[in-house]
mmCIF file of C-alpha atoms in Angstrom:
data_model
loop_
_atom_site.group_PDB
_atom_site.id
_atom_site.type_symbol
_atom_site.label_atom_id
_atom_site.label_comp_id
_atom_site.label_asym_id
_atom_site.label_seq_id
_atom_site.Cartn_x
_atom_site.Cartn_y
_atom_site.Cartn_z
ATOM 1 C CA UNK A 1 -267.654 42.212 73.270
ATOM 2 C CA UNK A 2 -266.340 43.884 76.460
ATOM 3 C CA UNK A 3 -264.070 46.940 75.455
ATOM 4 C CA UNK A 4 -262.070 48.618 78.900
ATOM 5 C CA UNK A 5 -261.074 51.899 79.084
ATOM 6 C CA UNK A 6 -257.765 51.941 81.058
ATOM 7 C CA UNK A 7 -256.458 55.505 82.901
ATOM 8 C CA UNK A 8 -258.839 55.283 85.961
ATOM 9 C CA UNK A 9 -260.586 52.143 85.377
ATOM 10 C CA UNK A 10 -257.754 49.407 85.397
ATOM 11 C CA UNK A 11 -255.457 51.628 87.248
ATOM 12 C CA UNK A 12 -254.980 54.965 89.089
ATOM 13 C CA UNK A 13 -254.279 57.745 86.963
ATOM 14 C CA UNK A 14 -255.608 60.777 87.703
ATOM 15 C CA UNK A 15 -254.992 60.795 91.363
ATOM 16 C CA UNK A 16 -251.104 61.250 90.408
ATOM 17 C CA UNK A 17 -251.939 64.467 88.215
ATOM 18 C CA UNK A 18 -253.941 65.889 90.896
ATOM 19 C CA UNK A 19 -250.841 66.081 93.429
ATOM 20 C CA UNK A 20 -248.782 67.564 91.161
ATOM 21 C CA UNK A 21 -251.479 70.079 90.858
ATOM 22 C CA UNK A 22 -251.924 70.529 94.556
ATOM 23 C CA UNK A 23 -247.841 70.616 94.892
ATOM 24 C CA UNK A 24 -248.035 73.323 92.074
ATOM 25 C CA UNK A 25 -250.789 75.864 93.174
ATOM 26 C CA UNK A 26 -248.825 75.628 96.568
ATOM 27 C CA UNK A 27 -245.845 76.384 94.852
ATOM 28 C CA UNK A 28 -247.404 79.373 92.957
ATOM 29 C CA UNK A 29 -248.805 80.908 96.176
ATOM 30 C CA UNK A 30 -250.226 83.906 94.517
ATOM 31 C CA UNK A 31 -251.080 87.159 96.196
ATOM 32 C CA UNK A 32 -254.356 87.637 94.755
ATOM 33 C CA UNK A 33 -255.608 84.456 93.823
ATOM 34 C CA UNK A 34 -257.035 81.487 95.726
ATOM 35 C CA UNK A 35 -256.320 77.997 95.132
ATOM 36 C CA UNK A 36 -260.248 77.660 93.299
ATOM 37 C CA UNK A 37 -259.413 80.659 91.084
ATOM 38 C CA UNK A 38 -256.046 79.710 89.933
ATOM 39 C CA UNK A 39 -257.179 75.858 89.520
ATOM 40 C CA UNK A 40 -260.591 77.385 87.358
ATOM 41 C CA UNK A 41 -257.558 79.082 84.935
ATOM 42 C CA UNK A 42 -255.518 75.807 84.751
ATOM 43 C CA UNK A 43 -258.646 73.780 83.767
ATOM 44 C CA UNK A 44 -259.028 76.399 80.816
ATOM 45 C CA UNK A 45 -255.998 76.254 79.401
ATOM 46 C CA UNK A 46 -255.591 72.323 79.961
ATOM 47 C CA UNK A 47 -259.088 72.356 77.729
ATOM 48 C CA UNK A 48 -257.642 74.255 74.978
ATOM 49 C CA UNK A 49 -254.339 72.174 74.517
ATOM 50 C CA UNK A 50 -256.415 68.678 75.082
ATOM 51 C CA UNK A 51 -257.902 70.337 71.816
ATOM 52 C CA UNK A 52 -254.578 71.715 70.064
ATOM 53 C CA UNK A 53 -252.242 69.118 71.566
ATOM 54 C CA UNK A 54 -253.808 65.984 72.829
ATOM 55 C CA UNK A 55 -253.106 64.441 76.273
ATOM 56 C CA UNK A 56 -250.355 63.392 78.436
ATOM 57 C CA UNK A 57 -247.496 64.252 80.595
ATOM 58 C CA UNK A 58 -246.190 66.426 78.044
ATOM 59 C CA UNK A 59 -249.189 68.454 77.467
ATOM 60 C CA UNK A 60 -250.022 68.934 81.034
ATOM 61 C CA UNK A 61 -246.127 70.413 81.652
ATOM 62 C CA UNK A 62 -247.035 72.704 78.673
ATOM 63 C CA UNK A 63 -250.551 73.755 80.681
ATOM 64 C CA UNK A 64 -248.587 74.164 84.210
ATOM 65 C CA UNK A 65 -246.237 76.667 81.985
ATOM 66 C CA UNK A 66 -249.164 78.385 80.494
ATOM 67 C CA UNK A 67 -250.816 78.903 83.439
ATOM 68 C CA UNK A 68 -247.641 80.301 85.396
ATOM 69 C CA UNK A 69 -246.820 83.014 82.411
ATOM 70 C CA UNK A 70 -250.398 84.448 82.457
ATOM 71 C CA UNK A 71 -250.191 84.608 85.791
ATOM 72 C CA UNK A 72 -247.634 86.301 86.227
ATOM 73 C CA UNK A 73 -247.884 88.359 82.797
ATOM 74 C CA UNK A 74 -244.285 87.118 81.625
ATOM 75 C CA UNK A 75 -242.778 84.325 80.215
ATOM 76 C CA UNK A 76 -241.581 81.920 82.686
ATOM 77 C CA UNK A 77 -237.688 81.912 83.153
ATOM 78 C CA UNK A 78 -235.251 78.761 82.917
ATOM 79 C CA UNK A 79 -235.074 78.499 87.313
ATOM 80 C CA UNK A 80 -239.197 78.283 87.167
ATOM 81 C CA UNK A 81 -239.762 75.638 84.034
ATOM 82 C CA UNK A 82 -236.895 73.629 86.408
ATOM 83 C CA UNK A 83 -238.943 74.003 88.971
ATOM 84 C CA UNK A 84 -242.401 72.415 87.264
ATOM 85 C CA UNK A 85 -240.217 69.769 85.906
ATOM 86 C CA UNK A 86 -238.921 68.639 89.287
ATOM 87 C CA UNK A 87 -242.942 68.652 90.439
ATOM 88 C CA UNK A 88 -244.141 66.815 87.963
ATOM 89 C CA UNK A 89 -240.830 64.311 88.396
ATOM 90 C CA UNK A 90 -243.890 61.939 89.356
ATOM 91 C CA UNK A 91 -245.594 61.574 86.515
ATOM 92 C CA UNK A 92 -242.542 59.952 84.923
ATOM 93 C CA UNK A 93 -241.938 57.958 88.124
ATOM 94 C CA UNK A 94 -245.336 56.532 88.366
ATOM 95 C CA UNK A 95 -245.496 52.959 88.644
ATOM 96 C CA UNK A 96 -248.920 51.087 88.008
ATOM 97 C CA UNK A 97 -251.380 50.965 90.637
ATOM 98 C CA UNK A 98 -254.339 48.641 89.537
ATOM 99 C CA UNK A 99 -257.844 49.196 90.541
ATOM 100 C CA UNK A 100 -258.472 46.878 93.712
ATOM 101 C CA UNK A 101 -259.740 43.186 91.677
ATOM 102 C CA UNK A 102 -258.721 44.287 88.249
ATOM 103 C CA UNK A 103 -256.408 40.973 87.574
ATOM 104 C CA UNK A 104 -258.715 38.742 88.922
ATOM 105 C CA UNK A 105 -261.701 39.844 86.904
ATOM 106 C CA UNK A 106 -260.116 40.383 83.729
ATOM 107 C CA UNK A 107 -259.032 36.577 84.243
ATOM 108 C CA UNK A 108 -262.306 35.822 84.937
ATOM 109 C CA UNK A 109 -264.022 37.368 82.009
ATOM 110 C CA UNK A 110 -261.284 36.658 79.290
ATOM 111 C CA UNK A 111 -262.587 32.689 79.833
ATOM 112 C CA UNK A 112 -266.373 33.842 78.379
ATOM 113 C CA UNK A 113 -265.924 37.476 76.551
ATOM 114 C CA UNK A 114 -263.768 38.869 74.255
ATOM 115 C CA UNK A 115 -261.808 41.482 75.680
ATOM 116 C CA UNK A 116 -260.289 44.928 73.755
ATOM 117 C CA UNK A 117 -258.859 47.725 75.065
ATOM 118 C CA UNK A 118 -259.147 51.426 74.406
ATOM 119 C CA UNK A 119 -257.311 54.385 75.789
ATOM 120 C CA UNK A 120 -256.702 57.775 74.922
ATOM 121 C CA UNK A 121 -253.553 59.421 74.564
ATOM 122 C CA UNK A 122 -249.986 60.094 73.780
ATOM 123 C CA UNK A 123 -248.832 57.015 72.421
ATOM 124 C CA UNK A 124 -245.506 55.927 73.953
ATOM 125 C CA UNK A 125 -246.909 56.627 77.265
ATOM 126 C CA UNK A 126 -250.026 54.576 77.385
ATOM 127 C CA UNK A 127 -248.073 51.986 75.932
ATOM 128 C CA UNK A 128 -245.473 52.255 78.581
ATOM 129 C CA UNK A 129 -248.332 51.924 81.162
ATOM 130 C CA UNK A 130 -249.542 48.464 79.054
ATOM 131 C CA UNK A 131 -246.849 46.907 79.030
ATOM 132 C CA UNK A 132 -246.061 48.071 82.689
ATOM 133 C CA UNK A 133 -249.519 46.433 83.532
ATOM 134 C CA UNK A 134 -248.749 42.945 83.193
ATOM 135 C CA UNK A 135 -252.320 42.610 81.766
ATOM 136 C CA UNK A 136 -252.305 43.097 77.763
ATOM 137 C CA UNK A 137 -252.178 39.244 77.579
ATOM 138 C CA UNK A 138 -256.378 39.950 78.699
ATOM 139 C CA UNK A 139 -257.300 41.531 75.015
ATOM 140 C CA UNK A 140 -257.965 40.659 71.359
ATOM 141 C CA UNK A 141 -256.613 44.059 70.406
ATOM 142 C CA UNK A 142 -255.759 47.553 72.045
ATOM 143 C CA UNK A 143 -255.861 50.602 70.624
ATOM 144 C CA UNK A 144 -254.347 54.142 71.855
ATOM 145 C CA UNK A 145 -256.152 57.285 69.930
ATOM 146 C CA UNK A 146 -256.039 60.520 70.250
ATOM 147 C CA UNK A 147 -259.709 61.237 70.888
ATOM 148 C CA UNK A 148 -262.398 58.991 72.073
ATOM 149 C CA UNK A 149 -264.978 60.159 70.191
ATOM 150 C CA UNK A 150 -268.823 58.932 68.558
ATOM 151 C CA UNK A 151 -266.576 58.061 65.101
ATOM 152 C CA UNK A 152 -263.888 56.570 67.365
ATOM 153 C CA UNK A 153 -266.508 53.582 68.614
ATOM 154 C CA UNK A 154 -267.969 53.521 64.925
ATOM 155 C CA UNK A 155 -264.408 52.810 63.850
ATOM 156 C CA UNK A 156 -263.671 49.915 65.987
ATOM 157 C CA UNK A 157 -266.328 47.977 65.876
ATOM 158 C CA UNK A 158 -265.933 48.140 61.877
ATOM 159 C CA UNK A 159 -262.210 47.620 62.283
ATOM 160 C CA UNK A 160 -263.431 44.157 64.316
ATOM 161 C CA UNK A 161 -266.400 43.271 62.390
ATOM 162 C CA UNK A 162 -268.926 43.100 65.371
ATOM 163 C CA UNK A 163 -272.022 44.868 65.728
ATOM 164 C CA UNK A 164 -272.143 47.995 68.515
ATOM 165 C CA UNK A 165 -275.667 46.221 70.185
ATOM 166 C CA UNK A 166 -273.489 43.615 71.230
ATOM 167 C CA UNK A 167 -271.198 45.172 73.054
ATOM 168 C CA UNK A 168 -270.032 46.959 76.547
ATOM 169 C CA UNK A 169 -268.205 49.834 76.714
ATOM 170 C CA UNK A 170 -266.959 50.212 80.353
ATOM 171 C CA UNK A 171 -265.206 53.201 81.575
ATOM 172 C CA UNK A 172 -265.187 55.936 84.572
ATOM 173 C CA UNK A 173 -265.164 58.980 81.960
ATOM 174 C CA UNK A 174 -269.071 60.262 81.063
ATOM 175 C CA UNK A 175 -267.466 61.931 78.376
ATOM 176 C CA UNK A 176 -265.146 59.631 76.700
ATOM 177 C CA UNK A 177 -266.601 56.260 77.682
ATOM 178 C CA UNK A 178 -270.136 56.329 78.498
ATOM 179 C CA UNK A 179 -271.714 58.710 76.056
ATOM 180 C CA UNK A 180 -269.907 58.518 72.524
ATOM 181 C CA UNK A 181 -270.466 54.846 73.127
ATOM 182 C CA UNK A 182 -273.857 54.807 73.727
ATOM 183 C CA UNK A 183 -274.528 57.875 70.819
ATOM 184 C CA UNK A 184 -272.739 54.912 68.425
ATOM 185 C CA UNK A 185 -275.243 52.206 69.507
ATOM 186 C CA UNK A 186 -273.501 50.283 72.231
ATOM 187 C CA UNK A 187 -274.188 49.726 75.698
ATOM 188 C CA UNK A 188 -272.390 50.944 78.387
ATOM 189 C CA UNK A 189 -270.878 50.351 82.355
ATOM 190 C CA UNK A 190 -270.205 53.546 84.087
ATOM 191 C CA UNK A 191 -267.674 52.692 87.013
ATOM 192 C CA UNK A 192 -267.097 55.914 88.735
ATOM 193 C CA UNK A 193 -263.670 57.109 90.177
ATOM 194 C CA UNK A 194 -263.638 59.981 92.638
ATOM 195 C CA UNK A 195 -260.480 60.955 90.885
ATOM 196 C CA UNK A 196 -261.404 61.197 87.231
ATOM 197 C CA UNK A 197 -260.390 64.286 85.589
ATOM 198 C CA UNK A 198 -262.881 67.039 85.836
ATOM 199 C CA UNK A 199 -262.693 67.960 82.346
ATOM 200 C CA UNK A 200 -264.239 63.982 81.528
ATOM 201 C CA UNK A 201 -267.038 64.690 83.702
ATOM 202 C CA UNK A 202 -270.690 65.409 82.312
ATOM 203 C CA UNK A 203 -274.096 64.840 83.383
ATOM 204 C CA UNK A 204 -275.805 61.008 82.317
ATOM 205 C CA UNK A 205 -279.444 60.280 81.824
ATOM 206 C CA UNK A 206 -280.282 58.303 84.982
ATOM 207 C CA UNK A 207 -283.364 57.001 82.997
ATOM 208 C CA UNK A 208 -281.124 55.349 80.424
ATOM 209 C CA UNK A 209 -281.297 51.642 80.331
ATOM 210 C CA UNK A 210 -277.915 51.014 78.370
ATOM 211 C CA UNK A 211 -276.074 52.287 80.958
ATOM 212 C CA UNK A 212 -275.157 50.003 83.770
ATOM 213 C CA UNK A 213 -273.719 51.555 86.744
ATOM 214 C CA UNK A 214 -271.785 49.793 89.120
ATOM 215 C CA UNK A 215 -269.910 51.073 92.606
ATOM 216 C CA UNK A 216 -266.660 48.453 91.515
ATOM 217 C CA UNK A 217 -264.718 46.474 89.177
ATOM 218 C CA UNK A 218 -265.005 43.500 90.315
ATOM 219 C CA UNK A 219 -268.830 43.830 89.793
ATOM 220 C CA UNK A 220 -268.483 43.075 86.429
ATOM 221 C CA UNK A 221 -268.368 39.136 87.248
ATOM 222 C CA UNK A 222 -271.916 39.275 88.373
ATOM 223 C CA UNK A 223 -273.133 40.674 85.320
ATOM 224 C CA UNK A 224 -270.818 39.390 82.450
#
């Protein structure tokens, strides 16, 4: 059983969030504050509402708000939420950008594995990103959650009837892919993606043996 994350390791995600950051702390351009200080605040408050409110566009315009009323110790007028909106205009606009040999693998593997899908999120938008992908035809079953957690892997391998020994959990996110996998007895592939969120990051235990690492997708083939 092969089970793919998707934001970051089928397709460019992150990257797309992190101009809109870059666009915003420019936009900001506080007196006091550098661009490390004000970005340190941001990840705070986009920690607390991935707690309270989940993920997603939505969310993130609610932390961008957040973090422009405590800075500036008011709440944000009509002219400045405008504003954020017409920043983030490309988070809406975003088409799918796969990971360089995502198609061709997934065709690849489908032939010998049993695919399934598992992303995190708000759930009209990662299904608008699915179906956008042209590669949902790949998987047994997807699934969008809210949290991908230890009880989250429990679940689906339940939900599918296989045991969590036999399978690969492959991902880019420490946090959400690698470790909750492993912690519910599956194995794991760690593809890393210079642009995954810094709030997914967290140290791995280089001396652990379920944990494949590999430099790209297309990798998989020689291993699967």
């Amino acid at each position: 059983m092969l089970i793919f994350d998707a934001d970051d390791t089928l397709w460019e995600n992150n990257v797309v969030f992190e101009r809109v950051i870059d666009d915003f702390l420019a936009w900001l351009d506080h007196p006091t504050l550098d661009r490390g200080e004000i970005r340190a605040i941001l990840d705070d408050i986009e920690r607390a509402n991935a707690v309270a409110h989940g993920y997603g566009s939505k969310v993130f315009l609610r932390s961008l708000g957040e973090c422009l009323e405590r800075l500036r110790e008011r709440p944000a007028t009509d002219a400045e939420r405008r504003e954020i909106d017409r920043l983030a205009v490309a988070l809406v606009e975003h088409r799918i950008e796969l990971m360089p040999g995502v198609a061709a693998a997934l065709d690849e593997l489908a032939g010998r594995h049993e695919l399934f899908l598992l992303t995190k999120g708000e759930r009209d938008e990662q299904q608008r990103k699915l179906d956008a992908s042209g590669l949902l035809h790949h998987f047994r079953a997807t699934h969008i959650v809210r949290e991908k957690d230890v009880e989250t892997y429990r679940w689906l391998a339940r939900e599918h009837g296989f045991e969590p020994a036999g399978a690969w959990m492959i991902g880019n996110s420490p946090r959400s892919d690698i470790l909750p996998a492993r912690a519910a007895g599956m194995n794991a592939v760690f593809i890393p993606n210079e642009n995954t969120w810094v709030l997914e990051d967290e140290e791995l235990d280089p001396t652990d043996h379920g944990v494949l690492r590999l430099a790209a997708f297309p990798d998989l083939l020689r291993h699967f």
